[in-house]
Amino acid sequence: MTIQNRDEFLNQIAKSLGRPVKTKVERPVWKHAPQLEVLKNASQDELVEVLKQQCQNIHTTFVQTDTANLPNVLQQVVTDFGGESVITWNDERFEKFGVKKLMEIWPETGIKVYEWNPDTPKENIRQAEQANIGITISEMTLAESATAMLCSHPKRGRAMNFLPQNMIVLIPKSTIVPRMTQAAQKIHQQIEKGQQLPSCILFMSGPSNSADIESVLIVGVHGPVNATYIVIEDQ
Amino acid sequence: MMAMKTSDEQFKERVEKNLNDSFMRGAISAAQARFQTRRQARVEELGNWEEWRAHGEEIRKHVLENLDAYLYELSENVEKRGGHVFFAKTKEEASDYIKNIATQKQAKKIVKSKSMVTEEINLNAELEEIGCKVVETDLAEFILQLNDHEPPSHIIVPSLHKNRRQIREIFAKAGYDKSEQPEEMALFARKTLRQEYLTADIGITGCNFAIAESGTVTLVTNEGNADLVSALPKTQIVVMGMERIVPTFEEMEVLVSLLTRSSVGQRLTSYVTLLTGPKGEYETDGPEEFHLVIVDNGRSKILGSEFQPILQCIRCAACVNVCPVYRHVGGHTYGSIYSGPIGAVLSPLLGGYEDFKELPYASSLCGACTEVCPVKIPLHQLLHLHRQKIVEQEGKAPISERLIMKAFGLGASSSPLFNVAAKVASPIMSPFARDDKITSGPGPLKAWTEVRDFPAPNKESFRHWMKQRQKGEKS
Ligand code: SF4
């Protein structure tokens, strides 16, 4: 861990600004805060509706279910994507949502299941690369942009959000907030409290895409080609 | 070839060449129209865009005024998380540091995601010189790299000037034998590049915004390549222009919203990725080693000068997408990696008047760029300031009246821009207008009026013209 050439570099900046070098500054109270106005008083149900609408713009399939019916819904989505192979992570929430059992019987029905494993780095990538479907859970969900927040963790790799062909994200309804503003506020507060951030926080809105060829939208470039969100009534 | 400079041809030759490329002009004109429509929709739905712009501006201004303090905080926090920080005064220092890492790691293959600042420091050529294979993974950059390292013509979509037939021909060089359907071609890029990420030794990315409070790097992307570039290789190097920094996650969020709406007309891009240091101890992917290279390369000279507002730029290209001159002549005419109004202001500052003195004249001074800029940079006024300084230095404007007229479609009566040119100019000129013509003016006007009697401004007719023109294109 090194920091090189800092003093000279910062001195030059201070010189250009015509004052002595500063290493500390208070963040001011901003005059404007338009971001707080977006979906300000929306209810949780209204936010779900916004999310659902936005899914159409980002080429993402939206499904909503209660916890009881989640296994059926998940089975259907996996079947629609062609089954084959699933990569996911070990997480007690799968148990809580009642889909752990379903995942356990998949191998018997010909669907391979792989759980990201902190002890087998190479195998994780190999499996993610071959997986037809990735299944994850959103930590925080932004209604405005239909965005799932996914955090890296020893049991939850980064590459599994990108390498599989299809993505399924489980979205507990309680995780839905108006927009990125609320997620940023929360993370900022965690930093202020001295908590360590995950090495990678990903805000993912639907499948990968590009408009680099004649500005025609192509869905599915380097990351997933299809995405389905399953919103779970968990409250 | 120099890093900023993309062409050794004279400005006049570039103008001629690009004006004759009708393929390119069609592609640009269509892309501009699409970008504008999408941006417009995303801006209007907010209902209080001016408030957003004002917030964007206050954040960027504050950061520039306190840049040393925020860079100090950033570097402390990157180090705390186990990352290395290198402050590079010049492009040579930056690329030498990165070459050193490559040598130490005995890196054979390096994957990259799109980054303008690495273009600026000429990184690819430098790395290739020491024997590394450098693979651009952004679709547009991949296209240009396959086409003998063609320079970018747009800061968001570097291959904007290419149509699908040309892209197919370029891909054929790499063994592609399928149709010119964009989806099919993208699939080819996907397959080809997958192997590259998996076997690369080093991943290099740019940085949209660094967050001082946590030492985090923000990447704003759609394709997913930047995430693979940063997740798979063992070593990650992030290169950032020194001004691309915000105090906390809260300001990052606001600027990302301004960026995605202004650049590609999306509420958010598919991926907004926040990377803090190397991977955690028990994580199995992500880099083991994390380097942040902070580049000055001429920026500190802009800081504290009258041109300081240009450092507010968040590289959204909204100004490029509304510019009638860019539409007319295309990105390559600017002869710089930064084109359009942002390029016309920035290139002479970073690269010097010697090479880029014509660029401030590549503008009708209609002010459309200033109006769309999400962080309220007074672009057309800065262009004016350049002209004034150039004339002061050289005693005259660097390009002739005839050429300006012809090059930028501002004069020839057959050009559809003629009527516009007859009506637009900078609003700051109006006080000196007499009989709808500006004959002479003091201060900032001198530069322009030396070139010709320029018609007095009328912004309304310009907007009207743009609307008409967009309608025409859609039908
Ligand atoms: S100058 Fe303004 S409009 Fe142009 S790229 Fe920069 S931020 Fe965007």
XYZ file of C-alpha atoms and ligand atoms in Angstrom:
718
model
C 0.000 0.000 0.000
C 1.622 3.139 -1.149
C 0.782 6.727 -1.972
C 3.290 8.283 -4.358
C 3.982 11.906 -5.360
C 1.061 13.252 -3.377
C 2.619 16.322 -1.743
C 4.017 17.786 -4.893
C 0.799 17.098 -6.762
C -1.444 18.724 -4.168
C 0.920 21.689 -3.795
C 0.569 22.373 -7.475
C -3.221 22.376 -7.134
C -3.093 24.737 -4.160
C -0.750 27.010 -6.095
C -3.148 27.141 -9.026
C -5.968 27.960 -6.633
C -3.812 30.680 -5.105
C -3.864 29.525 -1.491
C -2.005 27.217 0.892
C -2.623 23.495 0.506
C -5.661 22.038 2.277
C -6.039 18.444 3.392
C -9.435 18.826 5.015
C -12.704 20.408 4.016
C -16.240 20.416 5.386
C -18.905 19.371 2.954
C -21.209 22.408 2.634
C -24.973 22.413 3.119
C -26.145 22.390 -0.499
C -28.567 24.991 -1.775
C -30.433 22.483 -3.899
C -31.701 18.961 -3.339
C -33.958 18.020 -6.273
C -33.259 14.312 -5.778
C -35.315 14.290 -2.591
C -38.429 15.267 -4.522
C -38.552 12.188 -6.741
C -41.363 9.799 -5.673
C -41.318 11.618 -2.355
C -44.492 10.383 -0.710
C -45.032 7.232 -2.714
C -46.385 4.213 -0.843
C -44.694 0.828 -1.104
C -47.394 -0.310 -3.538
C -46.908 2.762 -5.679
C -43.188 2.077 -5.772
C -43.859 -1.472 -6.951
C -45.962 -0.017 -9.755
C -43.162 2.377 -10.771
C -40.706 -0.518 -10.751
C -43.032 -2.596 -12.874
C -43.457 0.165 -15.464
C -39.728 0.816 -15.623
C -39.049 -2.880 -16.214
C -40.630 -2.455 -19.631
C -38.121 0.256 -20.525
C -35.167 -1.869 -19.511
C -36.248 -5.098 -21.223
C -36.756 -6.911 -17.968
C -39.594 -9.296 -17.159
C -41.487 -8.365 -14.023
C -43.236 -10.980 -11.885
C -44.918 -10.448 -8.533
C -45.866 -13.111 -6.014
C -46.503 -13.793 -2.354
C -44.024 -15.935 -0.461
C -46.300 -18.961 -0.506
C -46.402 -19.118 -4.272
C -42.754 -18.165 -4.841
C -41.513 -21.743 -5.452
C -44.041 -22.206 -8.276
C -43.207 -18.851 -9.800
C -39.466 -19.446 -9.600
C -39.839 -22.902 -11.126
C -41.795 -21.373 -14.005
C -39.228 -18.657 -14.664
C -36.372 -21.168 -14.581
C -38.270 -23.453 -16.964
C -38.974 -20.518 -19.299
C -35.255 -19.783 -19.443
C -34.681 -23.391 -20.467
C -33.537 -24.825 -17.116
C -30.200 -26.605 -17.675
C -27.903 -25.045 -15.076
C -28.208 -22.555 -12.262
C -25.587 -20.686 -10.300
C -26.565 -19.100 -7.023
C -25.209 -18.444 -3.576
C -25.618 -19.918 -0.136
C -27.998 -17.604 1.700
C -30.439 -18.242 4.487
C -32.961 -15.969 2.798
C -33.581 -18.687 0.186
C -34.651 -20.880 3.083
C -36.794 -18.101 4.509
C -38.522 -17.531 1.158
C -39.174 -21.261 0.891
C -37.174 -21.915 -2.283
C -34.267 -23.826 -0.754
C -36.141 -27.120 -1.107
C -36.939 -26.385 -4.710
C -33.275 -25.769 -5.439
C -32.388 -29.036 -3.761
C -34.622 -31.093 -6.011
C -33.544 -29.385 -9.244
C -30.634 -31.771 -9.841
C -33.104 -34.665 -9.842
C -35.054 -32.941 -12.629
C -31.920 -32.417 -14.699
C -31.108 -28.858 -13.646
C -27.545 -28.519 -12.373
C -27.159 -26.257 -9.351
C -23.902 -24.673 -8.245
C -23.417 -22.530 -5.159
C -20.628 -19.924 -5.176
C -17.989 -21.382 -2.885
C -15.354 -19.303 -1.041
C -12.973 -22.283 -1.126
C -12.952 -22.930 -4.867
C -12.113 -19.734 -6.776
C -11.383 -21.305 -10.168
C -14.390 -23.563 -10.104
C -16.640 -20.577 -9.306
C -15.643 -18.818 -12.499
C -15.823 -21.985 -14.568
C -19.338 -22.693 -13.306
C -20.514 -19.085 -13.692
C -19.214 -19.065 -17.244
C -21.203 -22.157 -18.152
C -24.359 -21.405 -16.161
C -27.521 -20.754 -18.075
C -29.144 -18.916 -15.183
C -27.918 -16.887 -12.211
C -30.192 -16.387 -9.202
C -29.510 -13.565 -6.735
C -31.299 -11.452 -4.123
C -31.458 -7.665 -4.151
C -30.242 -5.876 -1.007
C -31.965 -2.641 -1.891
C -34.124 -1.960 -4.912
C -34.568 1.369 -6.681
C -38.072 1.847 -8.065
C -37.372 4.772 -10.397
C -34.748 2.966 -12.438
C -35.785 -0.649 -11.672
C -32.396 -1.351 -10.147
C -31.221 -4.149 -7.882
C -28.323 -3.582 -5.520
C -25.940 -6.533 -5.197
C -22.938 -6.601 -2.879
C -19.816 -8.704 -3.150
C -19.099 -11.132 -0.319
C -17.011 -14.297 0.076
C -20.145 -16.297 -0.666
C -21.390 -14.002 -3.440
C -19.039 -13.412 -6.314
C -18.995 -10.466 -8.679
C -18.660 -12.447 -11.876
C -21.830 -14.429 -11.301
C -23.806 -11.277 -12.024
C -22.237 -11.068 -15.460
C -21.225 -14.428 -16.834
C -24.545 -16.375 -16.961
C -26.817 -15.931 -19.972
C -29.948 -15.193 -17.894
C -30.444 -13.441 -14.563
C -33.175 -13.895 -12.000
C -33.228 -11.406 -9.158
C -35.456 -11.964 -6.139
C -36.708 -8.623 -4.864
C -38.220 -8.570 -1.381
C -40.851 -5.850 -1.531
C -39.506 -4.367 1.700
C -36.207 -3.551 -0.052
C -37.822 -1.151 -2.540
C -36.986 2.546 -2.128
C -37.782 5.487 -4.451
C -34.391 5.919 -6.092
C -30.623 5.765 -5.780
C -30.753 8.713 -3.396
C -31.960 6.523 -0.534
C -29.336 3.854 -1.188
C -26.594 6.491 -1.313
C -27.808 8.012 1.954
C -27.746 4.663 3.665
C -24.277 3.793 2.434
C -23.029 7.251 3.420
C -24.368 6.728 6.943
C -22.650 3.352 7.157
C -19.359 4.962 6.167
C -19.832 7.668 8.793
C -20.334 4.957 11.404
C -17.039 3.429 10.351
C -18.485 0.319 8.751
C -16.473 -1.353 6.032
C -18.001 -1.214 2.540
C -18.163 -4.338 0.376
C -15.346 -4.265 -2.184
C -17.954 -4.158 -4.936
C -21.446 -2.678 -4.796
C -23.305 -3.195 -8.026
C -26.431 -1.321 -9.064
C -27.860 -3.438 -11.842
C -30.799 -2.367 -14.009
C -31.829 -5.187 -16.321
C -29.697 -7.043 -18.858
C -26.546 -5.640 -20.415
C -27.010 -3.590 -23.563
C -25.296 -1.346 -26.065
C -26.213 1.238 -28.648
C -22.762 1.369 -30.191
C -23.831 0.153 -33.632
C -25.819 2.864 -35.432
C -27.303 3.765 -32.039
C -29.637 0.803 -32.353
C -30.324 -0.779 -28.972
C -28.841 -4.243 -28.632
C -29.926 -6.124 -25.508
C -27.340 -8.562 -24.199
C -23.714 -7.696 -24.804
C -20.990 -8.786 -22.394
C -23.263 -9.404 -19.431
C -26.607 -11.244 -19.229
C -28.898 -11.281 -22.234
C -32.184 -11.618 -20.301
C -33.340 -10.611 -16.849
C -36.400 -11.359 -14.727
C -37.263 -9.675 -11.449
C -39.465 -11.544 -8.989
C -40.966 -9.163 -6.445
C -41.882 -10.987 -3.242
C -44.573 -9.742 -0.879
C -42.554 -10.157 2.297
C -44.223 -7.650 4.570
C 1.302 10.472 -32.977
C 0.713 12.527 -29.870
C -1.748 11.392 -27.283
C -4.388 14.087 -27.515
C -3.854 14.599 -31.192
C -5.512 12.089 -33.465
C -4.293 13.329 -36.805
C -1.219 14.847 -38.367
C -3.181 16.269 -41.236
C -3.809 19.964 -41.339
C -7.143 21.169 -40.034
C -8.204 22.202 -43.544
C -7.495 18.754 -44.943
C -9.470 17.096 -42.201
C -12.409 19.353 -42.875
C -12.343 18.569 -46.577
C -12.024 14.869 -46.027
C -14.828 14.607 -43.522
C -17.203 16.811 -45.449
C -16.849 14.415 -48.334
C -17.737 11.393 -46.235
C -21.469 11.229 -46.692
C -21.783 7.852 -44.948
C -20.336 9.339 -41.853
C -22.460 12.434 -41.993
C -25.621 10.393 -42.267
C -24.626 8.271 -39.275
C -23.841 11.284 -37.132
C -26.950 13.148 -38.011
C -29.169 10.168 -37.174
C -27.337 9.456 -33.920
C -27.577 13.068 -32.791
C -31.314 13.055 -33.368
C -31.756 9.853 -31.350
C -29.594 11.046 -28.487
C -31.496 14.315 -28.334
C -34.913 12.692 -28.279
C -33.943 10.280 -25.519
C -32.268 12.909 -23.417
C -35.224 15.235 -23.784
C -37.668 12.615 -22.486
C -35.554 11.833 -19.421
C -35.009 15.486 -18.630
C -38.637 16.494 -18.989
C -40.017 13.720 -16.810
C -38.146 15.129 -13.810
C -40.053 18.392 -14.042
C -37.338 20.391 -12.263
C -34.289 19.907 -14.450
C -32.983 23.416 -13.808
C -32.856 22.597 -10.115
C -30.879 19.440 -10.916
C -28.450 21.385 -13.050
C -28.007 23.965 -10.317
C -27.220 21.189 -7.862
C -24.787 19.551 -10.258
C -23.058 22.865 -10.746
C -22.741 23.667 -7.033
C -21.257 20.244 -6.338
C -18.702 20.461 -9.132
C -17.710 24.042 -8.253
C -17.196 23.197 -4.603
C -15.090 20.162 -5.468
C -12.819 22.150 -7.784
C -12.306 24.855 -5.171
C -11.263 22.189 -2.663
C -9.689 19.670 -4.978
C -6.508 19.176 -2.950
C -8.479 18.344 0.188
C -10.708 15.833 -1.573
C -7.805 14.154 -3.369
C -6.026 13.881 -0.033
C -9.057 12.234 1.560
C -9.529 9.926 -1.424
C -5.936 8.720 -1.391
C -5.992 8.127 2.368
C -9.091 5.980 2.011
C -7.813 3.987 -0.948
C -4.696 3.217 1.048
C -6.726 2.227 4.108
C -8.475 -0.342 1.966
C -5.228 -1.788 0.755
C -4.964 -0.013 -2.588
C -2.047 1.880 -4.131
C -2.342 5.487 -5.265
C -0.065 7.123 -7.793
C -0.284 10.845 -8.504
C 0.930 11.496 -12.057
C 1.802 15.009 -13.077
C 2.331 14.192 -16.721
C 1.088 11.587 -19.139
C 4.573 10.092 -19.228
C 4.587 9.602 -15.465
C 1.189 7.950 -15.645
C 2.038 5.555 -18.442
C 5.494 4.768 -16.994
C 3.917 3.751 -13.694
C 1.440 1.500 -15.464
C 4.130 0.015 -17.706
C 6.149 -0.747 -14.594
C 3.298 -2.705 -13.097
C 2.849 -4.595 -16.346
C 6.535 -5.464 -16.395
C 6.558 -6.559 -12.757
C 3.549 -8.777 -13.318
C 5.049 -10.084 -16.553
C 1.693 -9.255 -18.068
C 1.089 -10.573 -21.537
C -2.522 -9.597 -21.936
C -4.337 -6.529 -20.649
C -8.086 -6.008 -20.983
C -9.479 -2.485 -20.927
C -12.857 -0.856 -20.668
C -13.499 2.506 -22.274
C -11.626 5.410 -20.780
C -10.902 8.761 -22.393
C -8.090 9.600 -20.012
C -6.152 6.486 -21.039
C -6.477 7.711 -24.630
C -5.171 11.028 -23.443
C -2.039 9.438 -21.963
C -1.593 7.242 -25.039
C -1.598 4.170 -22.847
C -2.360 1.459 -25.385
C 0.549 2.332 -27.641
C 2.875 2.582 -24.646
C 1.867 -0.847 -23.387
C 2.097 -2.402 -26.816
C 5.595 -1.043 -27.105
C 6.711 -3.176 -24.163
C 5.116 -6.234 -25.687
C 1.696 -6.390 -24.001
C -1.399 -7.297 -25.940
C -4.027 -4.675 -25.097
C -7.654 -5.580 -25.743
C -10.380 -2.936 -25.768
C -13.605 -4.580 -24.611
C -16.199 -1.840 -25.028
C -18.070 -2.666 -28.235
C -17.314 0.661 -29.901
C -13.668 0.595 -28.850
C -13.371 -3.003 -29.987
C -14.573 -1.946 -33.438
C -12.074 0.900 -33.656
C -9.219 -1.212 -32.362
C -9.880 -3.858 -35.013
C -9.869 -1.071 -37.585
C -6.145 -0.382 -37.107
C -6.618 1.685 -33.937
C -8.845 4.274 -35.515
C -9.273 7.286 -33.206
C -12.617 7.890 -31.431
C -15.054 10.369 -32.967
C -17.351 10.817 -29.959
C -16.663 10.701 -26.226
C -19.541 8.337 -25.399
C -19.808 6.281 -28.589
C -16.312 6.350 -30.068
C -17.447 4.529 -33.235
C -20.406 6.823 -33.882
C -19.258 7.611 -37.402
C -19.388 3.975 -38.509
C -22.435 2.345 -40.054
C -23.290 -1.329 -39.803
C -21.889 -2.241 -43.189
C -18.531 -0.744 -42.338
C -18.548 -2.500 -38.981
C -19.234 -5.804 -40.638
C -16.268 -5.286 -42.939
C -14.082 -4.490 -39.946
C -15.249 -7.606 -38.094
C -14.509 -9.688 -41.172
C -10.823 -8.992 -40.530
C -11.243 -10.953 -37.289
C -12.987 -13.833 -38.998
C -16.608 -12.715 -38.762
C -18.686 -14.089 -41.627
C -22.277 -13.382 -40.595
C -24.828 -10.667 -41.298
C -24.709 -6.957 -40.581
C -27.449 -7.294 -37.960
C -26.285 -5.351 -34.871
C -27.345 -8.214 -32.548
C -25.384 -10.788 -34.483
C -22.314 -8.589 -34.562
C -22.600 -7.902 -30.819
C -22.768 -11.637 -30.191
C -19.521 -12.041 -32.098
C -17.886 -9.426 -29.883
C -19.302 -11.146 -26.796
C -17.856 -14.503 -27.743
C -14.509 -13.141 -28.834
C -14.022 -11.030 -25.733
C -15.155 -13.611 -23.177
C -11.940 -15.529 -23.673
C -9.914 -12.364 -23.308
C -11.279 -11.443 -19.872
C -10.735 -14.946 -18.616
C -7.099 -15.026 -19.661
C -5.985 -11.431 -19.000
C -3.305 -10.563 -16.450
C -4.349 -6.971 -15.826
C -7.639 -5.071 -16.136
C -7.614 -1.325 -16.775
C -10.664 0.900 -16.360
C -11.384 4.606 -16.244
C -13.353 6.246 -13.476
C -16.522 8.287 -13.803
C -16.418 9.556 -10.231
C -14.123 8.767 -7.348
C -15.719 9.091 -3.908
C -13.445 10.784 -1.383
C -15.160 9.594 1.808
C -14.535 5.912 1.072
C -11.863 5.679 -1.627
C -14.438 4.218 -3.989
C -14.334 4.279 -7.779
C -17.624 4.605 -9.706
C -18.046 3.052 -13.150
C -21.148 3.931 -15.172
C -21.704 1.472 -18.015
C -24.221 -0.493 -20.044
C -22.421 -3.431 -21.619
C -21.021 -5.198 -18.564
C -17.480 -5.273 -19.906
C -16.055 -2.939 -17.281
C -17.319 -5.261 -14.561
C -15.654 -8.273 -16.109
C -12.473 -6.264 -16.640
C -12.459 -5.424 -12.934
C -13.673 -8.790 -11.606
C -11.485 -11.319 -13.402
C -7.825 -10.234 -13.769
C -5.636 -10.401 -10.654
C -4.490 -6.803 -10.954
C -6.715 -3.819 -11.543
C -5.533 -0.370 -12.536
C -7.956 2.558 -12.482
C -6.941 5.722 -14.307
C -8.739 8.958 -13.478
C -8.477 12.608 -14.409
C -7.758 14.427 -11.171
C -10.985 16.430 -11.240
C -13.326 13.422 -11.427
C -14.088 13.296 -7.738
C -17.029 13.887 -5.369
C -17.185 14.249 -1.576
C -19.556 11.386 -0.681
C -21.912 8.747 -2.064
C -24.701 11.335 -1.947
C -23.073 13.628 -4.498
C -21.965 10.657 -6.598
C -25.589 9.658 -6.892
C -26.692 13.095 -8.125
C -23.941 13.320 -10.713
C -24.602 9.792 -11.953
C -28.260 10.743 -12.470
C -27.239 13.854 -14.400
C -24.764 11.824 -16.443
C -26.984 8.926 -17.483
C -29.917 11.143 -18.404
C -27.793 13.621 -20.345
C -25.591 11.154 -22.145
C -27.732 8.193 -23.112
C -31.194 9.277 -21.978
C -31.531 6.529 -19.368
C -32.672 6.899 -15.754
C -29.610 4.849 -14.879
C -27.323 2.781 -17.058
C -27.531 -1.007 -16.724
C -24.583 -0.985 -14.365
C -23.367 1.521 -11.836
C -20.487 -0.223 -10.129
C -18.788 0.982 -6.959
C -15.369 -0.511 -6.358
C -13.484 -0.034 -3.112
C -9.931 -1.359 -2.986
C -8.901 -4.914 -3.860
C -11.149 -7.895 -3.172
C -11.907 -8.782 0.432
C -9.788 -11.438 2.126
C -12.110 -14.386 1.566
C -13.647 -13.225 -1.691
C -12.747 -15.395 -4.659
C -13.060 -12.877 -7.487
C -12.105 -9.252 -7.860
C -8.491 -8.021 -8.064
C -5.817 -8.972 -5.559
C -4.032 -5.737 -6.284
C -5.690 -2.382 -6.844
C -3.984 0.719 -8.229
C -5.470 4.168 -8.662
C -3.586 6.492 -11.008
C -4.624 10.136 -10.663
C -3.657 12.197 -13.701
C -2.990 15.935 -13.925
C -1.571 16.226 -17.465
C -2.334 19.937 -17.795
C -5.433 20.145 -15.631
C -3.778 22.103 -12.822
C -2.977 24.819 -15.356
C -6.691 25.187 -16.063
C -7.505 25.307 -12.374
C -7.523 28.888 -11.133
C -7.699 30.268 -14.684
C -10.717 31.759 -16.449
C -11.205 28.342 -17.994
C -11.704 26.570 -14.653
C -15.425 25.841 -15.317
C -14.452 23.334 -18.029
C -13.158 21.077 -15.246
C -16.759 20.746 -14.020
C -17.329 18.493 -17.035
C -18.735 15.027 -16.370
C -18.137 13.852 -19.984
C -21.776 13.243 -20.866
C -21.496 14.449 -24.491
C -24.862 16.238 -24.375
C -23.091 19.276 -25.832
C -21.663 17.152 -28.634
C -25.078 15.724 -29.401
C -26.691 19.134 -29.973
C -23.835 20.812 -31.768
C -24.699 21.790 -35.366
C -21.038 22.082 -36.263
C -20.236 18.594 -34.957
C -23.165 17.334 -36.968
C -21.774 18.990 -40.037
C -18.133 17.989 -39.842
C -18.006 14.925 -37.555
C -15.714 14.087 -34.646
C -12.524 13.392 -36.567
C -12.335 16.898 -37.962
C -11.448 18.152 -34.495
C -8.237 16.125 -34.684
C -8.457 15.465 -30.942
C -9.782 12.615 -28.850
C -12.167 15.208 -27.364
C -14.539 16.526 -30.016
C -17.625 18.726 -30.119
C -17.971 21.793 -27.887
C -16.278 20.128 -24.902
C -13.403 19.144 -27.182
C -13.184 22.594 -28.739
C -12.730 24.120 -25.285
C -10.645 21.394 -23.644
C -8.267 20.290 -26.418
C -6.473 23.635 -26.774
C -6.087 23.768 -22.987
C -4.652 20.278 -22.600
C -2.885 20.052 -25.940
C -1.939 23.687 -26.601
C -2.944 26.303 -29.167
C -0.176 25.152 -31.477
C -2.115 22.046 -32.446
C -5.666 23.052 -31.666
C -6.075 26.749 -32.330
C -8.722 26.240 -35.007
C -11.070 24.348 -32.714
C -12.594 27.336 -30.922
C -13.718 28.452 -34.358
C -15.586 25.191 -34.889
C -18.716 26.674 -33.408
C -21.588 28.823 -34.546
C -21.735 30.220 -31.001
C -25.416 29.417 -30.917
C -25.243 28.456 -27.255
C -27.120 25.157 -27.604
C -24.233 23.387 -25.830
C -24.375 25.716 -22.853
C -28.098 25.167 -22.534
C -27.892 21.363 -22.328
C -24.807 21.066 -20.154
C -25.951 19.314 -16.953
C -23.338 21.077 -14.834
C -23.872 24.496 -16.408
C -20.509 25.067 -18.040
C -20.725 28.269 -20.112
C -19.261 26.482 -23.133
C -19.857 29.081 -25.809
C -18.451 31.804 -23.616
C -15.313 29.753 -23.084
C -15.038 29.293 -26.846
C -15.229 33.035 -27.161
C -12.535 33.481 -24.575
C -10.273 31.150 -26.555
C -10.817 33.159 -29.716
C -9.951 36.325 -27.914
C -6.742 34.852 -26.558
C -5.750 33.340 -29.877
C -6.169 36.626 -31.698
C -4.230 38.400 -28.965
C -1.390 35.921 -29.381
C -1.353 35.561 -33.123
C -2.606 38.955 -34.160
C -5.279 37.362 -36.329
C -7.760 34.521 -36.443
C -6.132 31.264 -37.511
C -8.577 30.325 -40.206
C -9.973 32.329 -43.035
C -13.496 33.506 -43.438
C -14.015 31.394 -46.515
C -12.946 28.260 -44.698
C -15.111 28.850 -41.652
C -18.099 29.408 -43.872
C -17.464 26.323 -45.850
C -16.249 24.071 -43.098
C -19.014 24.635 -40.680
C -21.795 25.178 -43.142
C -22.166 28.677 -41.891
C -22.186 30.466 -45.165
C -22.656 28.788 -48.504
C -26.135 29.711 -49.525
C -26.852 26.186 -50.686
C -26.286 24.870 -47.160
C -29.320 24.280 -44.986
C -27.347 25.852 -42.212
C -27.085 29.129 -44.042
C -30.270 30.540 -42.673
C -29.348 29.465 -39.231
C -25.950 30.997 -39.485
C -27.617 34.154 -40.552
C -29.597 34.218 -37.366
C -27.480 32.728 -34.641
C -24.493 33.826 -32.698
C -23.676 34.144 -29.075
C -26.290 35.935 -27.000
C -23.487 37.871 -25.423
C -23.032 39.621 -28.725
C -26.435 41.175 -28.837
C -25.554 44.480 -27.195
C -23.266 45.226 -30.082
C -25.624 44.342 -32.824
C -26.720 47.016 -35.209
C -29.126 46.405 -38.029
C -28.999 42.692 -37.315
C -25.295 42.646 -37.990
C -22.371 42.887 -35.691
C -19.775 45.038 -37.285
C -17.233 45.381 -34.571
C -17.076 44.703 -30.921
C -14.708 45.208 -28.059
C -13.220 42.485 -25.914
C -14.532 39.025 -26.556
C -16.136 40.090 -29.814
C -12.940 41.119 -31.415
C -11.903 37.626 -32.318
C -14.988 36.894 -34.198
C -15.585 40.235 -35.831
C -12.112 40.171 -37.231
C -13.095 37.165 -39.183
C -16.259 38.552 -40.611
C -19.314 40.624 -39.952
C -21.323 38.066 -38.166
C -25.096 38.180 -38.114
C -26.748 39.033 -34.810
C -28.078 36.266 -32.638
C -31.535 34.914 -32.491
C -31.699 31.773 -30.432
C -35.355 31.163 -31.063
C -34.871 30.648 -34.743
C -32.068 28.206 -34.054
C -34.247 26.074 -31.827
C -37.002 26.244 -34.355
C -34.601 25.067 -36.993
C -33.393 22.162 -34.865
C -36.953 21.057 -34.217
C -37.797 21.197 -37.899
C -34.694 19.292 -38.725
C -35.373 16.582 -36.173
C -38.896 16.168 -37.465
C -37.566 15.827 -40.959
C -35.235 13.072 -39.868
C -37.792 11.034 -38.036
C -40.195 10.845 -40.938
S -19.261 20.111 -21.258
Fe -21.198 19.721 -20.190
S -22.505 18.867 -21.814
Fe -20.403 18.755 -22.596
S -19.671 16.722 -22.036
Fe -19.072 18.088 -20.375
S -20.727 17.967 -18.899
Fe -21.520 17.122 -20.789
